Short mmCIF file of C-alpha atoms and ligand atoms in Angstrom, two decimals:
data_model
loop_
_atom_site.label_atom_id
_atom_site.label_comp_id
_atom_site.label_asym_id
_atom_site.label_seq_id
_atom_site.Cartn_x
_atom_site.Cartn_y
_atom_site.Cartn_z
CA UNK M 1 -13.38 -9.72 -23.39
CA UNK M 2 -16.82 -8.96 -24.23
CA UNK M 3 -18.84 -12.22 -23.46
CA UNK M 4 -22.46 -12.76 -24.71
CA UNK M 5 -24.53 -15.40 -22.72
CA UNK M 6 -27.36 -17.01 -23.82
CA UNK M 7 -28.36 -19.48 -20.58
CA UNK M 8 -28.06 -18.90 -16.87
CA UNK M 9 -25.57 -21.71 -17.56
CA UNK M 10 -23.18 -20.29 -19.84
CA UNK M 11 -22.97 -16.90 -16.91
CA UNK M 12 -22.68 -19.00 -14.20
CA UNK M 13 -19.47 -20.45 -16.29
CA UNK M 14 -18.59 -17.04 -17.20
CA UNK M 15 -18.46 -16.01 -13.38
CA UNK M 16 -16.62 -18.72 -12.54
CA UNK M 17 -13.56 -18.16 -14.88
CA UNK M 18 -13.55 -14.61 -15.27
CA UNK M 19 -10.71 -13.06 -13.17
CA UNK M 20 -12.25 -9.48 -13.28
CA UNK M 21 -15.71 -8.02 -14.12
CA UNK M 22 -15.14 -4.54 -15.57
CA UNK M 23 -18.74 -3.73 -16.83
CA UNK M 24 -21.44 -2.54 -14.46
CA UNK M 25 -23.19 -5.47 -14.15
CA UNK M 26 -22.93 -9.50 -15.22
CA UNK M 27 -26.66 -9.70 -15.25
CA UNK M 28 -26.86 -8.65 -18.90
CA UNK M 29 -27.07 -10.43 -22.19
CA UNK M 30 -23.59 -9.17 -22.56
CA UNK M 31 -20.73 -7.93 -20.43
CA UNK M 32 -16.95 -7.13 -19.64
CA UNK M 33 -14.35 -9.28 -18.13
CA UNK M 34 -10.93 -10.09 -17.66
CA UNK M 35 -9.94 -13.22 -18.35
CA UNK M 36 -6.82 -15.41 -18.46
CA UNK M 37 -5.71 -18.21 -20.91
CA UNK M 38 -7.81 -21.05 -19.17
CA UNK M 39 -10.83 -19.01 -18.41
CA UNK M 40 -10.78 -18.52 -22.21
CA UNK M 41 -10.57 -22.43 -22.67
CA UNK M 42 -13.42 -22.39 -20.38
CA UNK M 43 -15.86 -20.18 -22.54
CA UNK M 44 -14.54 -22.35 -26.05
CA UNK M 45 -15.56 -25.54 -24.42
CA UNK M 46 -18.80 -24.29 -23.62
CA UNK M 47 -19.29 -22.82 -26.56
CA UNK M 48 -19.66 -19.15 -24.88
CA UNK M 49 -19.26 -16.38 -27.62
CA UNK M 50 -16.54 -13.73 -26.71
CA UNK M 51 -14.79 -10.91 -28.37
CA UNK M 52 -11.52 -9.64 -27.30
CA UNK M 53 -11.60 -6.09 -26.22
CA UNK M 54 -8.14 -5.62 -24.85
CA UNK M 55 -5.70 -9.10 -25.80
CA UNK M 56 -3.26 -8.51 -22.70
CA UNK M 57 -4.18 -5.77 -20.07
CA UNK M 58 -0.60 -6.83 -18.41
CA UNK M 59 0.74 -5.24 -22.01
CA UNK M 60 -1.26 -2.09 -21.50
CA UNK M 61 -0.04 -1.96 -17.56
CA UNK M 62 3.28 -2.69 -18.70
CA UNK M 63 3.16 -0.05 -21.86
CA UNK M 64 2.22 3.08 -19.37
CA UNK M 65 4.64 1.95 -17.01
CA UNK M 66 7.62 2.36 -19.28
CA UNK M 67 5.64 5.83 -20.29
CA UNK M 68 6.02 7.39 -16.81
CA UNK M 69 9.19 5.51 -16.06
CA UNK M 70 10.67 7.46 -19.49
CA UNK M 71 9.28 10.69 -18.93
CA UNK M 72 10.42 11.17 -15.50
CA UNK M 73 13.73 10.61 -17.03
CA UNK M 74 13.36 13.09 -19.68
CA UNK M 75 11.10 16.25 -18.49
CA UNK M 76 9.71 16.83 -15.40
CA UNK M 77 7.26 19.18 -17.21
CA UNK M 78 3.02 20.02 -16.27
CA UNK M 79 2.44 18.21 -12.91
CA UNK M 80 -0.42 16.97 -14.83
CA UNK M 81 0.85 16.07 -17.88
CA UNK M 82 1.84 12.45 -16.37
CA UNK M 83 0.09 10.16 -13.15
CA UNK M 84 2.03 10.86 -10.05
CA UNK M 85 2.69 8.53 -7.55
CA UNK M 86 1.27 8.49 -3.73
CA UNK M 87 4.97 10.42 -2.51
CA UNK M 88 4.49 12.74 -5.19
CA UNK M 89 0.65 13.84 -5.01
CA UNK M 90 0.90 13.71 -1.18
CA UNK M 91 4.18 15.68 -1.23
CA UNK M 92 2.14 18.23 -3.75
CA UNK M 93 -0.14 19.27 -1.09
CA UNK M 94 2.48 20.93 0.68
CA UNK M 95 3.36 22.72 -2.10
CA UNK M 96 -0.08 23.96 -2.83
CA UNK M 97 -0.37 25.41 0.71
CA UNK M 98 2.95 26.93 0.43
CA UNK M 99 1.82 28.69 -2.82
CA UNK M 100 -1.45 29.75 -0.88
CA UNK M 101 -0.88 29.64 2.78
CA UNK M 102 -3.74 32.23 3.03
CA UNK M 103 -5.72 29.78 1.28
CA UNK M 104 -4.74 26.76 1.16
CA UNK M 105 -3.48 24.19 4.44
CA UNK M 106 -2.49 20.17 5.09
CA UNK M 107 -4.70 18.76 7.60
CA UNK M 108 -4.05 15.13 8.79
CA UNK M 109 -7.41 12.90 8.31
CA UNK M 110 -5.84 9.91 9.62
CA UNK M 111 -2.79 7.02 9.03
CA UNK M 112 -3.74 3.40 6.42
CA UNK M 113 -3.47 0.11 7.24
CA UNK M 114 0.61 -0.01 7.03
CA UNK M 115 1.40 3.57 8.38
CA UNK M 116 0.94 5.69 5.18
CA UNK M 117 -0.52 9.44 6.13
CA UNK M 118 -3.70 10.07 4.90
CA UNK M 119 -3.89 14.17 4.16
CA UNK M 120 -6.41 16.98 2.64
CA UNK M 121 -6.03 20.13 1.68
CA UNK M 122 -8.20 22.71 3.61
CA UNK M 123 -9.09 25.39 1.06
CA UNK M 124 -11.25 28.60 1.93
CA UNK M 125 -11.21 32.17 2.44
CA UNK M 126 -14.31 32.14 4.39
CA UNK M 127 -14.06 33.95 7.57
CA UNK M 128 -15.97 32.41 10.94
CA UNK M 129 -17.85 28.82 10.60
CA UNK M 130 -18.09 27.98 6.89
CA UNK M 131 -20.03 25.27 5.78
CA UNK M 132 -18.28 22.42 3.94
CA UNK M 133 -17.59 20.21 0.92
CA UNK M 134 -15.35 17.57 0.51
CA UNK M 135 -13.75 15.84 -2.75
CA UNK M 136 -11.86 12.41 -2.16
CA UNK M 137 -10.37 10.51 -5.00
CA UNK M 138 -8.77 7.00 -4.99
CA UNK M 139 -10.56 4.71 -2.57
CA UNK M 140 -9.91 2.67 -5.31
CA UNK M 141 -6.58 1.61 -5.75
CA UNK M 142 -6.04 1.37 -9.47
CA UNK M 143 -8.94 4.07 -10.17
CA UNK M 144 -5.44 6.76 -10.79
CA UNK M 145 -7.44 8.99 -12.77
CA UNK M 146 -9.16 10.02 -9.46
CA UNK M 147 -6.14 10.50 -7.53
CA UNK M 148 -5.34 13.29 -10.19
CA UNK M 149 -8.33 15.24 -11.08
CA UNK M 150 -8.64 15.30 -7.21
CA UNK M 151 -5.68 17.01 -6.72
CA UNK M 152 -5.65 19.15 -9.76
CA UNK M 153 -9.37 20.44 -8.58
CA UNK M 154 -7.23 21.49 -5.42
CA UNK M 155 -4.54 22.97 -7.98
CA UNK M 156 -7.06 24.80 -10.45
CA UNK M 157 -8.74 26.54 -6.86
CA UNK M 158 -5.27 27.29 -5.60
CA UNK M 159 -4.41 29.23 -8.91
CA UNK M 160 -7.96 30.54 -9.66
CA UNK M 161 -8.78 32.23 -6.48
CA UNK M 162 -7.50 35.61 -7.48
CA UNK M 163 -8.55 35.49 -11.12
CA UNK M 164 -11.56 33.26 -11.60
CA UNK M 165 -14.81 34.97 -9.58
CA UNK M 166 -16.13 31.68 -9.45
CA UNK M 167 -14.15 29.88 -7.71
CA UNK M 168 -13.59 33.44 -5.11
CA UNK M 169 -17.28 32.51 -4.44
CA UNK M 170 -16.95 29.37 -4.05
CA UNK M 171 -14.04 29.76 -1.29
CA UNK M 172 -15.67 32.59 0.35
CA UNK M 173 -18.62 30.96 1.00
CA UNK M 174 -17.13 27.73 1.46
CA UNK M 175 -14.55 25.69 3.06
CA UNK M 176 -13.38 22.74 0.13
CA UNK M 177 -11.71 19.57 1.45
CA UNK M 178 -9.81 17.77 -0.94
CA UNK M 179 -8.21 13.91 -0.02
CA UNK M 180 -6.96 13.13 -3.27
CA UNK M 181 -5.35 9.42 -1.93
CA UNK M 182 -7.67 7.81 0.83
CA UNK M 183 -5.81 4.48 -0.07
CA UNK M 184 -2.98 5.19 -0.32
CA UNK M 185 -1.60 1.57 0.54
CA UNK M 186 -3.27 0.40 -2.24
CA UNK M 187 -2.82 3.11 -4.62
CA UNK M 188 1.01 2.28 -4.14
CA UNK M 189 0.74 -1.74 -4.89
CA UNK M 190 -0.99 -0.91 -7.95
CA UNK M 191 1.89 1.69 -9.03
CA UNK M 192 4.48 -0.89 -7.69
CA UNK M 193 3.33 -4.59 -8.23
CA UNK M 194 -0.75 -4.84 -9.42
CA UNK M 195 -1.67 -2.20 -11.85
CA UNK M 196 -5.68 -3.53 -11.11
CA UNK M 197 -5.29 -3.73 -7.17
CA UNK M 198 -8.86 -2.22 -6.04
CA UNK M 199 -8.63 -2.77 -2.36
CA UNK M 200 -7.02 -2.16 0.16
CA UNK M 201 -3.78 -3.98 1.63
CA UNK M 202 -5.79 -5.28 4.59
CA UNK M 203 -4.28 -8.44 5.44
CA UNK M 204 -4.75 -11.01 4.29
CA UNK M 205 -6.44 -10.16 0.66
CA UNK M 206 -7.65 -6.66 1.10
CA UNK M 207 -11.08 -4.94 2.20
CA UNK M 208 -13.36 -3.10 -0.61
CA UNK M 209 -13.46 0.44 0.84
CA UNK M 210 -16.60 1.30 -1.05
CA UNK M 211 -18.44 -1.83 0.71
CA UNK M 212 -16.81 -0.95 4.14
CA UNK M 213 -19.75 1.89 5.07
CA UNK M 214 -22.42 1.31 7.53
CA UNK M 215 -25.48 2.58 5.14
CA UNK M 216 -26.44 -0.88 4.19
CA UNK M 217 -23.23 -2.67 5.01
CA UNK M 218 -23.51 -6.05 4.39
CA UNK M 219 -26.34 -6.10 1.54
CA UNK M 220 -26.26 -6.81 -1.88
CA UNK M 221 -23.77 -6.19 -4.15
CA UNK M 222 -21.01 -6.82 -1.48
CA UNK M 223 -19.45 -9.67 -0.37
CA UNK M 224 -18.34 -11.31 2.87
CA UNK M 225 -15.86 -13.68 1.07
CA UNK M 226 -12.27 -12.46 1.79
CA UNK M 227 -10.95 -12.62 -1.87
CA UNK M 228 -13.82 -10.95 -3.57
CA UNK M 229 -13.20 -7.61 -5.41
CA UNK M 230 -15.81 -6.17 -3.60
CA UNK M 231 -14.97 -7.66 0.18
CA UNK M 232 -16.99 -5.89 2.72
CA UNK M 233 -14.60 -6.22 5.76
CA UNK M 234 -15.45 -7.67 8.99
CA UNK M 235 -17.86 -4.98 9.91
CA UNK M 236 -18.64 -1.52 8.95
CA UNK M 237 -15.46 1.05 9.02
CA UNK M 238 -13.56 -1.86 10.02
CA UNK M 239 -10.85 -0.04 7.98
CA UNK M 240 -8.84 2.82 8.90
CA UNK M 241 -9.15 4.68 5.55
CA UNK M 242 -12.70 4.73 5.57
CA UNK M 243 -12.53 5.81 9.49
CA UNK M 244 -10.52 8.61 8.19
CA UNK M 245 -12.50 10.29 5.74
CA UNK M 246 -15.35 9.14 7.88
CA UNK M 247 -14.20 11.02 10.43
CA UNK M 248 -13.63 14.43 8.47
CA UNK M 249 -17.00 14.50 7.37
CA UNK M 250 -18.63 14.25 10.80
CA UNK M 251 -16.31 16.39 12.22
CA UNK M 252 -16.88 19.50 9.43
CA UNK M 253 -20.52 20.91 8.72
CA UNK M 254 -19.87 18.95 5.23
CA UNK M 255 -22.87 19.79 2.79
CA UNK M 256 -22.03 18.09 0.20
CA UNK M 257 -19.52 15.07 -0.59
CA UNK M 258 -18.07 14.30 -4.02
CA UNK M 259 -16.58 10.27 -4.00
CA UNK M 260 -14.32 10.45 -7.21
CA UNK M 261 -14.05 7.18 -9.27
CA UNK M 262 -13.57 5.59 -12.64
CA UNK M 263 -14.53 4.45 -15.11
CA UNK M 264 -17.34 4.98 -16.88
CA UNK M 265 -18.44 9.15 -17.51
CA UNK M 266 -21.34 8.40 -14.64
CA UNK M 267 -22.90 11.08 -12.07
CA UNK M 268 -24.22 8.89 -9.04
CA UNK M 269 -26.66 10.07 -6.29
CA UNK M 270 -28.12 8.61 -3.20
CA UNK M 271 -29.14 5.68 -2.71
CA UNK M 272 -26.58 2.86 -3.65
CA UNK M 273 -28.03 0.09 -1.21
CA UNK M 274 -31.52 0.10 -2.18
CA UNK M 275 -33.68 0.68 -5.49
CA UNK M 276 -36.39 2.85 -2.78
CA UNK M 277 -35.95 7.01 -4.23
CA UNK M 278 -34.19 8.49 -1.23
CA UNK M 279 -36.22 10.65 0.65
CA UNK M 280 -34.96 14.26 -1.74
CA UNK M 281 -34.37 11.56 -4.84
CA UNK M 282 -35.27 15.00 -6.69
CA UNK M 283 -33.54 17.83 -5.44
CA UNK M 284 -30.40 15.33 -5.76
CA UNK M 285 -31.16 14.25 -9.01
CA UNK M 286 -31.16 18.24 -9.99
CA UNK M 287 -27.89 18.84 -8.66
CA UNK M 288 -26.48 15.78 -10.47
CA UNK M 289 -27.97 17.30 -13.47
CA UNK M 290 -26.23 20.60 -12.60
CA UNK M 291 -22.93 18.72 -12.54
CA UNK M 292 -23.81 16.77 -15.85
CA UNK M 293 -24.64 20.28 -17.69
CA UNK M 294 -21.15 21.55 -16.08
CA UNK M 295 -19.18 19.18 -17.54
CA UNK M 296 -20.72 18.88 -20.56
CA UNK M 297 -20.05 22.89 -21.52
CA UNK M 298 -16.37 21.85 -21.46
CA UNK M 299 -15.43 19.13 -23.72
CA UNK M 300 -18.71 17.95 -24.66
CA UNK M 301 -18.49 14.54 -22.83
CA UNK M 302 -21.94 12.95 -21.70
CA UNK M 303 -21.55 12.10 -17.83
CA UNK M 304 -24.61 9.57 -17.57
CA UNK M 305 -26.93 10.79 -14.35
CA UNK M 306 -28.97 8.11 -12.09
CA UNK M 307 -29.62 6.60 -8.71
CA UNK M 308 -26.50 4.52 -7.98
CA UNK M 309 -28.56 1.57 -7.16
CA UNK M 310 -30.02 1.99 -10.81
CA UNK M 311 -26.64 1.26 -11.88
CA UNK M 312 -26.30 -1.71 -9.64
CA UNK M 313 -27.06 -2.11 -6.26
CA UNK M 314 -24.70 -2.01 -3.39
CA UNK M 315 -24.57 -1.78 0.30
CA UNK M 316 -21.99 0.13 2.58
CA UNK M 317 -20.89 2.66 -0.56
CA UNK M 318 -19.51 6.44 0.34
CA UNK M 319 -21.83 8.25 -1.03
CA UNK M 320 -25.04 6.47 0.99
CA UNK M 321 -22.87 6.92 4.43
CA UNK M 322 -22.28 10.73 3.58
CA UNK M 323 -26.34 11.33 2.62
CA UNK M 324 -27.87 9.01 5.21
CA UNK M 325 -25.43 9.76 8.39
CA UNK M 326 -22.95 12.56 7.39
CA UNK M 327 -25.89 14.63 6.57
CA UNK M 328 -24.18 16.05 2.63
CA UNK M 329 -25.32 15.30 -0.67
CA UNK M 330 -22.80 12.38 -1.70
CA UNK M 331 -22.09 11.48 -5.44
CA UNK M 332 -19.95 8.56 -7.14
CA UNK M 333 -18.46 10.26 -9.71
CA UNK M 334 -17.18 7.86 -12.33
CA UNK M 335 -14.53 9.90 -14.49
CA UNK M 336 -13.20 8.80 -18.18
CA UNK M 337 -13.12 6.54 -19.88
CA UNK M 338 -16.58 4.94 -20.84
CA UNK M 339 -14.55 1.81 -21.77
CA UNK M 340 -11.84 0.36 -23.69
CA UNK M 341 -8.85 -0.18 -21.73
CA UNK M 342 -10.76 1.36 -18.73
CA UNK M 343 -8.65 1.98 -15.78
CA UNK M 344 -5.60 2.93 -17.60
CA UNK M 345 -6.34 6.24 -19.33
CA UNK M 346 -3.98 8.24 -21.94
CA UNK M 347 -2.17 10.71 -19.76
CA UNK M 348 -3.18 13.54 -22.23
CA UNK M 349 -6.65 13.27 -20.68
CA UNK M 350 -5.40 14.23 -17.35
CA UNK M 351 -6.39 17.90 -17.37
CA UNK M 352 -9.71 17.50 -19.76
CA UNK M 353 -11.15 14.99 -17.38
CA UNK M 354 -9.52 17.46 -14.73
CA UNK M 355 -11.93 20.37 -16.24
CA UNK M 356 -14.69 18.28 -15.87
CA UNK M 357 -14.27 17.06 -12.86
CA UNK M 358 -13.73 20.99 -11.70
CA UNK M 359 -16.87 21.71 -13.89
CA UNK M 360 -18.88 19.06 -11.46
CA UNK M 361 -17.18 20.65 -7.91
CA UNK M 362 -17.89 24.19 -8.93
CA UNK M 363 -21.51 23.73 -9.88
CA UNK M 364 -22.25 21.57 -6.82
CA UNK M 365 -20.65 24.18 -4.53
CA UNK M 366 -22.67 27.11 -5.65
CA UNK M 367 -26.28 25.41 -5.71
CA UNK M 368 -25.95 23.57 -2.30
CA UNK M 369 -26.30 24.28 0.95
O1 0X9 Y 401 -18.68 -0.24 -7.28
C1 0X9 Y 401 -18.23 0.84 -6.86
O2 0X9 Y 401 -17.75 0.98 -5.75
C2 0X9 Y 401 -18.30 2.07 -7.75
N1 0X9 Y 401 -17.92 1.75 -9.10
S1 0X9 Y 401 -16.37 1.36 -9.43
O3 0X9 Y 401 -16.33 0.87 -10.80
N2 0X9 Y 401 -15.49 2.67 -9.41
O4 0X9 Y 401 -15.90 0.43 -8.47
C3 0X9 Y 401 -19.73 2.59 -7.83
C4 0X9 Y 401 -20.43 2.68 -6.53
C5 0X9 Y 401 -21.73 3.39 -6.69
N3 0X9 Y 401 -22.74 2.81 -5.88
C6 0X9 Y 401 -23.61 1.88 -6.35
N4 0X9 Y 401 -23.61 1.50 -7.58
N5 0X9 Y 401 -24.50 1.43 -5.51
ZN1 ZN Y 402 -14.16 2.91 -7.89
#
């Protein structure tokens, strides 16, 4: 629903029943949530005003289950003309490097919480010491939409090195990393039993990964109780997921690092923790711009560019750790929608938010360094 507050009274009710906050903030005179029967009770009683966005999100989950359940029947088809599950996108790196092994190779970045490999695809045709940029999708667990336009940016470079000059410079200048699942424990209770998991399966209610970072772990917009959305974790990289892609980034001369997300058709830069301009707010904010232009050119979609922080603030987020201690230029990407029934997107906007989502890598890669 879509509440509307009037009193500091009527959103401290609203915080209490909603389930889910799916708007950037709750600070507003108005703002997203997910709520269930009672929590709707709640609101009437208090005589909160609401409009219903989305009446059952289970309905929506349930509807684009039976979807993909029907069309793996029926066609296998485009890769990307349906979501794939963790097996199948992790599976679909090793068929990308067999298609390219001049190009393309599966490097281990580390194993989740219960045992699932984490993996990215190496891509360059740089020769000697290249320098870096990675692209990660789905730290969030029912953020799918990132999962795929991660692995179809791997895809597109696979297919375009011999025929698109752009992306030739890009790979022989550059070496791209692409982690399309860095949760993947998560990403598979969402496909299998919680369509709006978020965390992930961290024992015993699941760590935030995007709160789990040591730039400004522990502030605001983070929490240290154990069944928030945004959980923290005991301490920084308490998590093995986040150690893993962590671990890639200090380990490669990464430049720049691209934290793939939904929703919401936002381009975040540095910093997340705190409203201060970090140190190059500028020469960020340019390349974010860059990115915006980029995907703009290709279906005419307006990405939104601004400080993360001016979105909301909060501490121990990806993008701060890869700017203040991995030494790239990070960005939150936030793909489709800009609403509606938010996490769960129409599959036939797979490949356009895939183009833009390329649009952003490619224009990155050629003005950093
Ligand atoms: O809250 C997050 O982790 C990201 N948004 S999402 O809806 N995908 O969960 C945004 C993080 C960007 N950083 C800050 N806003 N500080
Ligand atoms: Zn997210």
């Amino acid at each position: 629903m879509r509440v509307q507050v009037h009193s500091e009274a009527q959103r401290a009710v609203v915080r209490t029943a909603m389930l889910d906050l799916w708007s950037d903030s709750d600070t507003g005179a108005t703002f997203d949530v997910v709520m269930d029967l009672e929590g709707l009770d709640a609101l009437r009683e208090r005589g909160i005003a609401f409009e219903v966005l989305v009446p059952d999100i289970d309905v929506v989950a349930a509807a684009e289950r039976a979807r993909i359940e029907g069309a793996e029947i029926a066609r296998p088809g485009n890769w990307f003309a349906e979501y794939r599950d963790y097996d199948t996108v992790d599976a679909y790196l090793d068929v990308l490097a067999a298609r390219r092994p001049d190009l393309a190779r599966v490097e281990h970045l580390g194993v989740s919480t219960n045992g699932r490999r984490i993996r990215a695809l190496r891509l360059s045709a740089a020769e000697g010491e290249a320098k870096a940029i990675v692209v990660n999708g789905g730290q969030h667990a029912r953020e799918w939409i990132s999962v795929m336009v991660s692995t179809c940016v791997a895809d597109r470079m696979v297919a375009g090195y011999d025929t698109d000059p752009r992306i030739r410079g890009v790979l022989d200048a550059r070496v791209v990393w692409v982690a399309p699942v860095i949760n993947p424990d998560g990403y598979v209770h969402s496909w299998e039993s919680d369509r709006y998991w978020r965390k992930n399966r961290a024992e015993p209610y699941g760590v935030d990964l995007n709160r789990n970072w040591s730039v400004g772990f522990g502030g605001r917009g983070s929490s240290s109780n154990r069944r928030s959305q945004i959980y923290r974790g005991p301490h920084a990289f308490s998590e093995p997921e986040t150690r893993a892609l962590r671990d890639l980034i200090t380990r490669e001369p990464v430049i720049a690092h691209v934290d793939f997300h939904s929703f919401g058709q936002m381009i975040l830069y540095p910093w997340g923790h705190t409203k201060k301009p970090a140190p190059e707010r500028d020469r960020l904010a340019a390349l974010g711009d860059a990115m915006a232009s980029a995907i703009a050119a290709t279906h005419g979609e307006r990405y939104k560019l601004m400080s993360a922080a001016d979105l909301y603030t909060a501490g121990g987020t990806a993008l701060d750790w890869s700017y203040g201690e991995g030494g790239a230029d990070g960005f939150t990407i936030e793909l489709r929608p800009t609403g509606g029934s938010g996490f769960v997107l129409p599959p036939e906007q797979i490949v356009p938010t895939c183009d833009e989502g390329l649009a952003a890598v490619l224009a990155l890669a050629e003005r950093v360094d």
